[in-house]
mmCIF file of C-alpha atoms in Angstrom:
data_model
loop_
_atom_site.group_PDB
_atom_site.id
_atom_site.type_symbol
_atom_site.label_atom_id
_atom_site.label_comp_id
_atom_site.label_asym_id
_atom_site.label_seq_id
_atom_site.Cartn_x
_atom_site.Cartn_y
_atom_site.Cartn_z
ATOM 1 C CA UNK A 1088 37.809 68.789 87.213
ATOM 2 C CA UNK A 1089 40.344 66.502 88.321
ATOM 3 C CA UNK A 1090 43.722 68.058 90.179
ATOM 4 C CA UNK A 1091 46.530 68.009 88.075
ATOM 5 C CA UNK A 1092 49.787 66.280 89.344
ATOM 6 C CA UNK A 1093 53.158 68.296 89.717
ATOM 7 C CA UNK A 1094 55.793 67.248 87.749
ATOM 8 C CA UNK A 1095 58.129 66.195 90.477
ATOM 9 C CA UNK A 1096 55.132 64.000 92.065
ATOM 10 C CA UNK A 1097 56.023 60.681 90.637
ATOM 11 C CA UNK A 1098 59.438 60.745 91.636
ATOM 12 C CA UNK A 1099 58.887 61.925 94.942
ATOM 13 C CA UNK A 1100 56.184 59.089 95.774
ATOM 14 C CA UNK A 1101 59.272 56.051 94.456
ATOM 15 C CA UNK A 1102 61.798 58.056 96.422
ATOM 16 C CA UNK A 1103 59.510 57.685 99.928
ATOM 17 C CA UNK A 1104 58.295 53.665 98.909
ATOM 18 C CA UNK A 1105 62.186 52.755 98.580
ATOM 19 C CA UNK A 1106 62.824 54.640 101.671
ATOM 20 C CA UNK A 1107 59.995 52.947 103.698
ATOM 21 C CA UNK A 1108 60.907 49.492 102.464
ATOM 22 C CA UNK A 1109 64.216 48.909 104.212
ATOM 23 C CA UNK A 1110 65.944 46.249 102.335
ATOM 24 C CA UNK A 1111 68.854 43.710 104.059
ATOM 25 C CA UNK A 1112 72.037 43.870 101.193
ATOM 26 C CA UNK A 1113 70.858 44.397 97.884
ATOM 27 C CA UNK A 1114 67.580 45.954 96.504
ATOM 28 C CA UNK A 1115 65.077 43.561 94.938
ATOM 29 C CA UNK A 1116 64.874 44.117 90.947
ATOM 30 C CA UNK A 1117 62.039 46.601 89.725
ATOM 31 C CA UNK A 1118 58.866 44.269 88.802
ATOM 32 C CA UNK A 1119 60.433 41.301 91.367
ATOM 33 C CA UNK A 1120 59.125 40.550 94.632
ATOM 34 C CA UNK A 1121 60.087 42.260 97.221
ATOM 35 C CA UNK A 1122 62.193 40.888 100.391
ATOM 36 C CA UNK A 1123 62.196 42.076 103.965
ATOM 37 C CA UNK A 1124 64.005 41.701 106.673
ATOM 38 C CA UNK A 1125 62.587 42.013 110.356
ATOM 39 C CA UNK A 1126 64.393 43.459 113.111
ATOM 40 C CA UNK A 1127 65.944 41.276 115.832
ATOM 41 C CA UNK A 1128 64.522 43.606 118.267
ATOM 42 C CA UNK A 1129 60.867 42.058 117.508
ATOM 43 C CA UNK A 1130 62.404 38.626 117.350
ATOM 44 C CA UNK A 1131 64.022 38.844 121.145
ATOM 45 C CA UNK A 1132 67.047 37.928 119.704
ATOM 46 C CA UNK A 1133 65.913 35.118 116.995
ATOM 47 C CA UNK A 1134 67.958 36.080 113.534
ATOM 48 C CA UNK A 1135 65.960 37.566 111.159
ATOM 49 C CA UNK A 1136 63.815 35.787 108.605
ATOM 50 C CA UNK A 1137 63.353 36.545 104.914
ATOM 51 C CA UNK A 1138 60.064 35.471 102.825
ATOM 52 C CA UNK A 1139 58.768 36.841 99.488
ATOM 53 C CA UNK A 1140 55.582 38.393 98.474
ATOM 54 C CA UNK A 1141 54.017 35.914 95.628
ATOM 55 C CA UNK A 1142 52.760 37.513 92.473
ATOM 56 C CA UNK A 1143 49.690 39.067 92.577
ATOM 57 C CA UNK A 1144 47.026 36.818 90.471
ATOM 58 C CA UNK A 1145 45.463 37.966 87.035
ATOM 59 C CA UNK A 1146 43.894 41.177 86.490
ATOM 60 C CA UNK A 1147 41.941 39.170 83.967
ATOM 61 C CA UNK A 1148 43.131 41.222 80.695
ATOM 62 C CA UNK A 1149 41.677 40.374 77.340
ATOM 63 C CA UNK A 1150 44.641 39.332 75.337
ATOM 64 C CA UNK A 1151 43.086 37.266 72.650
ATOM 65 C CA UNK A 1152 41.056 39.647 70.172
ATOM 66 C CA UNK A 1153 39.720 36.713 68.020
ATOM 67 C CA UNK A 1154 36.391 38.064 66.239
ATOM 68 C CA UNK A 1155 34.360 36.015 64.051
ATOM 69 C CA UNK A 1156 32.387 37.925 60.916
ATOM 70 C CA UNK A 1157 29.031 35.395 60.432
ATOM 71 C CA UNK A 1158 26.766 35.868 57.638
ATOM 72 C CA UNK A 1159 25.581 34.293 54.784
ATOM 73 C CA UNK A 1160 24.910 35.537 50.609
ATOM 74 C CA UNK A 1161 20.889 36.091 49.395
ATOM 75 C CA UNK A 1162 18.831 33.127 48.640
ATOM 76 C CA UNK A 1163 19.316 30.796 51.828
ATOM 77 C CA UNK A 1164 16.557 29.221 53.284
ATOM 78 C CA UNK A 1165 14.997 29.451 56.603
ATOM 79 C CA UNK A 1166 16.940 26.384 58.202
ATOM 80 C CA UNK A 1167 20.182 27.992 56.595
ATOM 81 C CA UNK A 1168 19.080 31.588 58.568
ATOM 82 C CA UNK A 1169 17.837 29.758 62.260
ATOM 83 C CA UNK A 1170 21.859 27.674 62.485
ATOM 84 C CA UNK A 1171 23.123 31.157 61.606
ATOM 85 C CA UNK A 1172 21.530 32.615 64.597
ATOM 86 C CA UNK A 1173 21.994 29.707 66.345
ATOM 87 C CA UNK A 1174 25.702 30.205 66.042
ATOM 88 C CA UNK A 1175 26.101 33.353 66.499
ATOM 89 C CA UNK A 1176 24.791 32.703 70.231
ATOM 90 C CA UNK A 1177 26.913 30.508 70.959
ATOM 91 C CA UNK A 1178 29.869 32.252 69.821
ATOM 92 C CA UNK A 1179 29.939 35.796 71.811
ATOM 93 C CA UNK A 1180 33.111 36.855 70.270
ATOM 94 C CA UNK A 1181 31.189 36.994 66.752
ATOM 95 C CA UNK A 1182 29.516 39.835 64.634
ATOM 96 C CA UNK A 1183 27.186 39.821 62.117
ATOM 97 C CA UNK A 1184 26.585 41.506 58.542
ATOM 98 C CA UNK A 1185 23.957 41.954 55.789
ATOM 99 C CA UNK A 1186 23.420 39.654 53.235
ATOM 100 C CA UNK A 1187 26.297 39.514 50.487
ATOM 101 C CA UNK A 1188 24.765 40.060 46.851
ATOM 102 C CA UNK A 1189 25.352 37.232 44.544
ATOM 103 C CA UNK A 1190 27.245 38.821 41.721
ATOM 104 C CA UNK A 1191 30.012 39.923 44.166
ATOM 105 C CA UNK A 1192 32.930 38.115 44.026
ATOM 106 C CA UNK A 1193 34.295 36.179 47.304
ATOM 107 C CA UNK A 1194 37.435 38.326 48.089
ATOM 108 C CA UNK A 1195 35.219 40.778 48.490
ATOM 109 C CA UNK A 1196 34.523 39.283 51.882
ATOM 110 C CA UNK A 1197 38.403 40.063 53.032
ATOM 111 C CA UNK A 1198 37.412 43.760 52.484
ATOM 112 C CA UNK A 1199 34.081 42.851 54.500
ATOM 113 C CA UNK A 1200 36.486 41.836 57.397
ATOM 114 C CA UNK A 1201 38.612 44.312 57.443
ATOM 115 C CA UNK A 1202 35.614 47.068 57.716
ATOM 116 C CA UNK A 1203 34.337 45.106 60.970
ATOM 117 C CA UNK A 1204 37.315 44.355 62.554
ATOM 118 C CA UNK A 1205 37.138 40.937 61.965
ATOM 119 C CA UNK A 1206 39.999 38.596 61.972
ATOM 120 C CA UNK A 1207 37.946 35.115 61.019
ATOM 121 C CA UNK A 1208 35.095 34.307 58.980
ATOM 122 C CA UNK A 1209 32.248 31.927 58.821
ATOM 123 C CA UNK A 1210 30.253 32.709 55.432
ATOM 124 C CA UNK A 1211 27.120 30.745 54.295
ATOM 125 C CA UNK A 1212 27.061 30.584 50.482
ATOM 126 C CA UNK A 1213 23.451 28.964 48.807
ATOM 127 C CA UNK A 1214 23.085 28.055 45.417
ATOM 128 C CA UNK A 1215 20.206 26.634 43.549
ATOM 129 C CA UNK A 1216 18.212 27.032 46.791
ATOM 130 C CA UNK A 1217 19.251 23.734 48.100
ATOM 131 C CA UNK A 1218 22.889 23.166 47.886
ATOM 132 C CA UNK A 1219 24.407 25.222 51.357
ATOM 133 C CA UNK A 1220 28.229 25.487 51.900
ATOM 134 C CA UNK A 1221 30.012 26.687 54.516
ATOM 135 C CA UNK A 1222 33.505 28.723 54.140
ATOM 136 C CA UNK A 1223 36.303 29.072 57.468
ATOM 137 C CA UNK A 1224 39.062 31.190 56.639
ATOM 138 C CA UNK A 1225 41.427 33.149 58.049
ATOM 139 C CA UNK A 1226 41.397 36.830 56.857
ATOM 140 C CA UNK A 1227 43.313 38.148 55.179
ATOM 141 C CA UNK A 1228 46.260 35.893 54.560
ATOM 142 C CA UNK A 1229 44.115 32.475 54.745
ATOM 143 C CA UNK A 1230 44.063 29.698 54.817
ATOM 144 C CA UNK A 1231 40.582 29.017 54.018
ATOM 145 C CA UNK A 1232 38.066 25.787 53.637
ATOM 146 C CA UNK A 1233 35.169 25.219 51.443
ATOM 147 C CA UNK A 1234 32.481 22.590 53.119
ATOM 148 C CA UNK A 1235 29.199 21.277 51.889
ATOM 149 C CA UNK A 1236 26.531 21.460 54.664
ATOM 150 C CA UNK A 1237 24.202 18.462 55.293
ATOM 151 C CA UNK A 1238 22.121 17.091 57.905
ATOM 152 C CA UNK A 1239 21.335 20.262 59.399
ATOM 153 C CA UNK A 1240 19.417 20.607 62.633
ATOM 154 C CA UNK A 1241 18.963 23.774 64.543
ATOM 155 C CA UNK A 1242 18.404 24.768 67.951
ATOM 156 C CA UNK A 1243 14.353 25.046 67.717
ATOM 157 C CA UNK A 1244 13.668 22.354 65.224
ATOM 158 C CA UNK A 1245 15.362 19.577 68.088
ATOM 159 C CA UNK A 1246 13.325 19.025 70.973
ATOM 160 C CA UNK A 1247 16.726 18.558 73.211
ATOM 161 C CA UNK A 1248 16.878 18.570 76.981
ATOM 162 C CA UNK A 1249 19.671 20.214 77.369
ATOM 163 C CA UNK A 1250 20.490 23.799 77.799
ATOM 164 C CA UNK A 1251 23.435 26.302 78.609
ATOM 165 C CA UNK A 1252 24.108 29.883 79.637
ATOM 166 C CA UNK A 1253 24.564 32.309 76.837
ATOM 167 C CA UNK A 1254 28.002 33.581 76.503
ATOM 168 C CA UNK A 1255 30.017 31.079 78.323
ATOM 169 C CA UNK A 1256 32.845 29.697 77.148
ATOM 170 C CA UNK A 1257 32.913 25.995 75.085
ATOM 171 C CA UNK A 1258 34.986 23.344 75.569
ATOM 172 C CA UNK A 1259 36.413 21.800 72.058
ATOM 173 C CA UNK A 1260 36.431 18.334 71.891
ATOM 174 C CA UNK A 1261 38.184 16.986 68.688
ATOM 175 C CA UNK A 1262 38.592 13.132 67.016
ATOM 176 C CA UNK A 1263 41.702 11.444 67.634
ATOM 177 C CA UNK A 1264 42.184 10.991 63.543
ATOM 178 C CA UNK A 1265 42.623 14.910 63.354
ATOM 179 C CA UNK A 1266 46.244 14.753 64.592
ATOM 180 C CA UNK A 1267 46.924 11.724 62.097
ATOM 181 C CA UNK A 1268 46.430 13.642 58.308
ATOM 182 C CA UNK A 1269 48.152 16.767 58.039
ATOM 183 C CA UNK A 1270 45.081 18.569 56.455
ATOM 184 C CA UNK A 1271 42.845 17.765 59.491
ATOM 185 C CA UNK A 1272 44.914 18.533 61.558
ATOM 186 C CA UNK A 1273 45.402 22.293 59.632
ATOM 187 C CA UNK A 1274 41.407 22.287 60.240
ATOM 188 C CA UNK A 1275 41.911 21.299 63.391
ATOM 189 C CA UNK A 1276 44.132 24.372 64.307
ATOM 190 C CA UNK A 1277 41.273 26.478 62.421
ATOM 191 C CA UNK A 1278 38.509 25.400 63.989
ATOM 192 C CA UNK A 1279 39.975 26.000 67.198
ATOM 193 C CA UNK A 1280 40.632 29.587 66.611
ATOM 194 C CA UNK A 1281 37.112 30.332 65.126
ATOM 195 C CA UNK A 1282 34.899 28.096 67.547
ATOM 196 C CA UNK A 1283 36.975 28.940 71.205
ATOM 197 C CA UNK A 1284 35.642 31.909 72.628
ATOM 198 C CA UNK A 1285 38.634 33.956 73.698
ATOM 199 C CA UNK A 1286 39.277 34.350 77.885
ATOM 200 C CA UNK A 1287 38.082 37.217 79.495
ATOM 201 C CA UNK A 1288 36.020 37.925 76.402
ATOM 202 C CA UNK A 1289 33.619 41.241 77.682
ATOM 203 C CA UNK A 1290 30.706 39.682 75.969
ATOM 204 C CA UNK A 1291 31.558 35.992 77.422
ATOM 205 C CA UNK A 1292 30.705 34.244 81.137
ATOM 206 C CA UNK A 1293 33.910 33.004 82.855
ATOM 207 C CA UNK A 1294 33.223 29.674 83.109
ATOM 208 C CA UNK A 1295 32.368 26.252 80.905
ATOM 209 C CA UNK A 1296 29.474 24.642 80.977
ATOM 210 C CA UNK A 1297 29.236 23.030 77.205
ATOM 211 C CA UNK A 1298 31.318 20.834 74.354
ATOM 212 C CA UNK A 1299 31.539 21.098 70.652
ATOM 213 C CA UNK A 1300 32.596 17.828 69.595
ATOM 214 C CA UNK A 1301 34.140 17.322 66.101
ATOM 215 C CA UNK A 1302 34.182 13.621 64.648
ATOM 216 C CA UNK A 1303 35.009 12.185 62.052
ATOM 217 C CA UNK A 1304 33.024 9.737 60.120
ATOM 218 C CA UNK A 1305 32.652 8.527 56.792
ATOM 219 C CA UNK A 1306 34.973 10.969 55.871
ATOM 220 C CA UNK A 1307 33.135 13.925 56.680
ATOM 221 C CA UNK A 1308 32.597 16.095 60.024
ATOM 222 C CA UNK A 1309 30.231 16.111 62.624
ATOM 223 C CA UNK A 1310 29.384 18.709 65.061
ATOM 224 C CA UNK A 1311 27.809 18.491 68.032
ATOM 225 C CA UNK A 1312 27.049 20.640 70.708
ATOM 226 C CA UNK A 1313 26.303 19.016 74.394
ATOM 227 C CA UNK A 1314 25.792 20.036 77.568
ATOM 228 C CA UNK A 1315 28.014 19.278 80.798
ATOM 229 C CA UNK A 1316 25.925 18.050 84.106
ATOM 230 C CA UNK A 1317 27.212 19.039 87.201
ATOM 231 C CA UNK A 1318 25.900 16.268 89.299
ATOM 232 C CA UNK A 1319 27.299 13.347 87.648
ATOM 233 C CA UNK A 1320 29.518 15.083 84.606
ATOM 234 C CA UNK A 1321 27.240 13.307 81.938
ATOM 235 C CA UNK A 1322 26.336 14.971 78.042
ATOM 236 C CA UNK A 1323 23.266 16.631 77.287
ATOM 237 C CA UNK A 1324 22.606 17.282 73.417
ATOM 238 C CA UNK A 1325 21.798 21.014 73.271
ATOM 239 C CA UNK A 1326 22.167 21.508 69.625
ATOM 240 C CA UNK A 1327 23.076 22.872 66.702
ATOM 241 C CA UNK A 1328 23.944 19.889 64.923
ATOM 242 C CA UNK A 1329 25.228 19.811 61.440
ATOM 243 C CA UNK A 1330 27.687 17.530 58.799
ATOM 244 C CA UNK A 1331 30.509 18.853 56.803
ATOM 245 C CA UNK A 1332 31.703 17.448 53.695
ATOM 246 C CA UNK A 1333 35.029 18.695 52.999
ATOM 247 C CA UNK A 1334 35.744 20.130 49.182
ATOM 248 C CA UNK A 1335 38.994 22.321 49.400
ATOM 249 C CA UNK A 1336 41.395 23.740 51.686
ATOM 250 C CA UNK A 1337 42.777 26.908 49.765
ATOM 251 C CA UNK A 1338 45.895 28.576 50.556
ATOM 252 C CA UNK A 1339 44.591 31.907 50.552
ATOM 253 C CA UNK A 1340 41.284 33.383 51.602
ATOM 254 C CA UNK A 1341 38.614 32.499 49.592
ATOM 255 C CA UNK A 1342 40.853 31.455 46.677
ATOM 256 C CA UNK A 1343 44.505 31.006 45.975
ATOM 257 C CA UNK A 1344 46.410 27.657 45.771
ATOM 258 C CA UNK A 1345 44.841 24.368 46.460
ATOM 259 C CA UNK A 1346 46.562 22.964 49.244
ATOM 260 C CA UNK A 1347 44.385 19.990 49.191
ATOM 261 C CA UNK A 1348 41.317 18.550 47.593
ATOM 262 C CA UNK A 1349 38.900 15.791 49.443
ATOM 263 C CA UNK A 1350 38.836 12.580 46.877
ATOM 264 C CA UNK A 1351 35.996 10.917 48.191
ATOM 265 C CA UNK A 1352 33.886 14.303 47.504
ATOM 266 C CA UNK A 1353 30.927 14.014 45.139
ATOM 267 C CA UNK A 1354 28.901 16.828 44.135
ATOM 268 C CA UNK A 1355 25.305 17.571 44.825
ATOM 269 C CA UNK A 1356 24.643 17.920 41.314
ATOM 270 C CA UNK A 1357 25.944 14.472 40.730
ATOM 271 C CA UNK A 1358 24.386 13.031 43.586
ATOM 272 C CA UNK A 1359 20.886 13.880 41.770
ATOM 273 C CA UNK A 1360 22.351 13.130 38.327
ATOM 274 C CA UNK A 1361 22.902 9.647 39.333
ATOM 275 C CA UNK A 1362 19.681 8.628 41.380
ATOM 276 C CA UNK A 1363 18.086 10.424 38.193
ATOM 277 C CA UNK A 1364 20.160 7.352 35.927
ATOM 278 C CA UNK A 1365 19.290 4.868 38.939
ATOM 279 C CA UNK A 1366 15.396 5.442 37.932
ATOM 280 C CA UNK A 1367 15.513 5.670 34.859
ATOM 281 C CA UNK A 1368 17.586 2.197 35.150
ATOM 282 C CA UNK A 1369 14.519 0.879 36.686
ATOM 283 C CA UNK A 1370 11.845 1.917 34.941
ATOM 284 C CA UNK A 1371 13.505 0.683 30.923
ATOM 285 C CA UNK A 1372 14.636 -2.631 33.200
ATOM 286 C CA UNK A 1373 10.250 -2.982 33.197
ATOM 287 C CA UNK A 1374 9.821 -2.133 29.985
ATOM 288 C CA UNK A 1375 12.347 -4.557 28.897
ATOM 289 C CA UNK A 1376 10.753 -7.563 30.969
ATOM 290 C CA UNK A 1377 6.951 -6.606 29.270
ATOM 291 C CA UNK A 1378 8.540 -6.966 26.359
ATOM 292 C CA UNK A 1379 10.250 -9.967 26.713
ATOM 293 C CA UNK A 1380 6.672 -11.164 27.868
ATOM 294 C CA UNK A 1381 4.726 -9.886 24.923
ATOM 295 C CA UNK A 1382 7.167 -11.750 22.349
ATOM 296 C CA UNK A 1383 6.617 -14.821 24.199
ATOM 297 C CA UNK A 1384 2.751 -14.552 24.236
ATOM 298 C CA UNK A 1385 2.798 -13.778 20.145
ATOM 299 C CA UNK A 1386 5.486 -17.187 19.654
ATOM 300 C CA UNK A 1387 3.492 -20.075 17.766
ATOM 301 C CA UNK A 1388 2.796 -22.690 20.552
ATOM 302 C CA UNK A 1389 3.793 -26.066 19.660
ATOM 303 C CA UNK A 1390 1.220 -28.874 19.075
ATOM 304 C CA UNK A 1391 1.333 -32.153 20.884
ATOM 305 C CA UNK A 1392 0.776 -35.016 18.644
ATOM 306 C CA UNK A 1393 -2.733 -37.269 19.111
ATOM 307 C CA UNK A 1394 -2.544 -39.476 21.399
ATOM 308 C CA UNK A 1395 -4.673 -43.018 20.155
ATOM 309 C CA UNK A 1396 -4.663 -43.859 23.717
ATOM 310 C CA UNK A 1397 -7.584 -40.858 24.158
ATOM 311 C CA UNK A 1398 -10.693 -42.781 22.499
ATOM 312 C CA UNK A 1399 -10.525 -45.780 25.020
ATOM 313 C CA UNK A 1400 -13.099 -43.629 27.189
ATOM 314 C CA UNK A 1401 -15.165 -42.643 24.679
ATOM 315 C CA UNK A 1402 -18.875 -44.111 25.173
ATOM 316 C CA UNK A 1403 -21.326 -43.265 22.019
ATOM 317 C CA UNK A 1404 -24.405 -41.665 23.233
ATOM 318 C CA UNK A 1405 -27.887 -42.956 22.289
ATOM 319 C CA UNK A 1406 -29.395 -41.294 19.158
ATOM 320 C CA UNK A 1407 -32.843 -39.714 20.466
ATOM 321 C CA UNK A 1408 -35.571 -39.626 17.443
ATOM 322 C CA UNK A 1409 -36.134 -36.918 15.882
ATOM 323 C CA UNK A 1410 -39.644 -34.835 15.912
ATOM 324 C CA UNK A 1411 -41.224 -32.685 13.833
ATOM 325 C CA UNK A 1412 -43.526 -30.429 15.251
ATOM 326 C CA UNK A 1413 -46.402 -29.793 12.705
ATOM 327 C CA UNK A 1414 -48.967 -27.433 14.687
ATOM 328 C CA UNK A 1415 -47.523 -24.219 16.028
ATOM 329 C CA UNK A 1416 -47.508 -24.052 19.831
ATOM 330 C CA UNK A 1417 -49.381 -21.540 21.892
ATOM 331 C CA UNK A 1418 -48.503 -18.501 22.331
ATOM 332 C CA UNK A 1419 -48.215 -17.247 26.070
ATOM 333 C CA UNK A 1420 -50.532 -13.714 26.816
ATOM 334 C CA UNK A 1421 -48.560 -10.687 26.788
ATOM 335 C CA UNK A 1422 -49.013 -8.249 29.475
ATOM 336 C CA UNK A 1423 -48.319 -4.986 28.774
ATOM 337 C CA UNK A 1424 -48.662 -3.494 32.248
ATOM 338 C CA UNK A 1425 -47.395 -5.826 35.210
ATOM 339 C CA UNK A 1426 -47.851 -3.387 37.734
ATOM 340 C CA UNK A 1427 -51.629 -3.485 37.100
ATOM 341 C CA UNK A 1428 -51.606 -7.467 37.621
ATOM 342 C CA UNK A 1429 -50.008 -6.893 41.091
ATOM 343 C CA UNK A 1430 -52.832 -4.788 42.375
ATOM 344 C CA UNK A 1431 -55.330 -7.377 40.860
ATOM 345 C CA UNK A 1432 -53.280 -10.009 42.820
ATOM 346 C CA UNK A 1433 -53.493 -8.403 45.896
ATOM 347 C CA UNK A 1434 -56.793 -7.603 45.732
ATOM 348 C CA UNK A 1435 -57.577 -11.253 45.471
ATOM 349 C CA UNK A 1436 -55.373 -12.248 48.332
ATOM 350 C CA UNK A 1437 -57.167 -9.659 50.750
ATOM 351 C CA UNK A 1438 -60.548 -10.805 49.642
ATOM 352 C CA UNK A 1439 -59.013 -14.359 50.734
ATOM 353 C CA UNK A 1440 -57.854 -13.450 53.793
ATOM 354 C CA UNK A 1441 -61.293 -11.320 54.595
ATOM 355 C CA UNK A 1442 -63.762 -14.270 53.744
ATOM 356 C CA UNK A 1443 -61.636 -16.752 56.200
ATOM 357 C CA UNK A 1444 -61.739 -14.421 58.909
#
């Protein structure tokens, strides 16, 4: 059992400190540093100096209590589950969750959050077992962003050189267009809170030794994930690596008012729709063409005229006699069985050869 302290101790230990400390003129503000003054006597008779303590340096105190809630809704795929778990990795300040059923609504998720102590959100939503997007928000007030997912590559499917300690802390390395357009740069701000692991995180290593990238091209996203070399500061791909195809940024999380809606978007639905139509272009295009060709076989040809120029080569032939042949010819021996005349042919050409040797 630990001694318990007197009531008076406290105020006894500040009263002997401020004693101790003998100050020149005024007493240094509580929390300052503290001055000093040195005696002349240990100076032989130089005046006395004043310096200041600096600061101590940082106890290292976990201020920013950013957590991440990662999961995903049933029927994703197994590339959709490995960049979850690749993610989750990479990102110590993040927790996980079951599977969210599919008949739930999303605001459910804000409820979800609130149970885990979660203050972000990265949620995986599949549909049609193909089609994968991606949802950032900021729970509970928003605002929130609906992506579509493509290109995905995760950490074990790319056979990348690269590699990093688990836990450390990520640099973020964003595309000079995101402070141009006011709704990247409102992604910008989110994607910073959700992908920087916090300082001084418990779970995280105190220092950097990798960079997401976001850029932007052909009007979508692109992460990246490399590694920093110490010898010569070059990148290393590590992976994940995925696209994202902006929808809608909500004002809310998971719904509300649209704040803004990507025009250039097309849907997967109608991405299939048309190369369906493109096909199907193709294939009546033939049709069309054999057709064409058919007709054009059927069509009466046209007759060219006689030409009198064509009998100035002809050359009668000689009339031959004609013969009537009054006697029936011979009629050649049948044989039934021509194997049998073979053997009787060989036979003969043995004898031959016996009666010359």
């Amino acid at each position: 059992m630990a001694a318990k302290r007197k009531r008076g101790a406290l105020a006894a230990g500040k009263a002997k400190r401020a004693r101790s400390a003998p100050s020149a003129g005024k007493a240094a503000p509580e929390g300052g540093p503290r001055e000093r003054s040195v005696p002349p006597q240990e100076n032989n008779g130089i005046p006395p100096q004043e310096y200041s303590i600096p600061p101590p340096v940082s106890q290292g105190k976990w201020k920013n209590k950013e957590r991440v809630l990662i999961f995903s809704s049933r029927g994703i795929n197994f590339r959709t589950r490995h960049l979850m778990q690749d993610l989750r990795t990479l990102m110590p300040h993040s927790k996980a969750d079951t599977k969210m059923d599919r008949k739930d609504q999303l605001f459910v998720i804000n409820e979800v959050c609130e149970m885990k102590n979660c203050n972000k959100c990265i949620f995986f939503e599949a549909k049609k077992k193909q089609d994968l997007y991606m949802w950032l928000s900021n729970t509970p007030q928003g605002p929130s962003a609906k992506f579509l997912v493509q290109n995905v590559h995760t950490l074990a499917e790319l056979k990348m050189t690269g590699n990093c300690l688990r836990g450390s802390r990520p640099l973020l390395s964003f595309d000079p267009v995101f402070d141009q357009e006011p709704h990247y740069a409102l992604l910008k701000e989110l994607f910073i809170q959700i992908f920087g692991t916090p300082q001084y995180h418990p779970k995280s290593q105190p220092f950097v030794d990798h960079v997401f990238t976001f850029t932007i091209t052909d009007e979508r996203i692109w992460f990246r994930n490399y590694q920093i070399i110490e010898e010569d500061a070059s990148l290393v791909e590590i992976g994940p690596r995925f696209v994202l195809n902006l929808i809608k940024i909500f004002q809310g999380s998971f719904g509300g008012p649209t704040l803004y809606e990507n025009p250039h978007y097309r849907s997967p639905n109608m991405h299939r729709r048309l190369i369906r139509l493109s096909v199907a272009a193709k294939l009546r295009e033939k049709q069309q063409v054999k057709e064409v060709q058919k007709i054009k076989k059927k069509g009466t040809k046209v007759l060219v005229g006689e030409d009198p120029t064509e009998v100035v080569f002809e050359t009668p032939a000689e009339e031959k006699p004609v013969e009537i042949q009054l006697v029936k010819p011979e009629s050649k021996p049948i044989v039934k069985d021509k194997k049998k005349l073979r053997k009787i042919q060989r036979k003969k050409q043995k004898k031959l050869f016996r009666t010359e040797g």
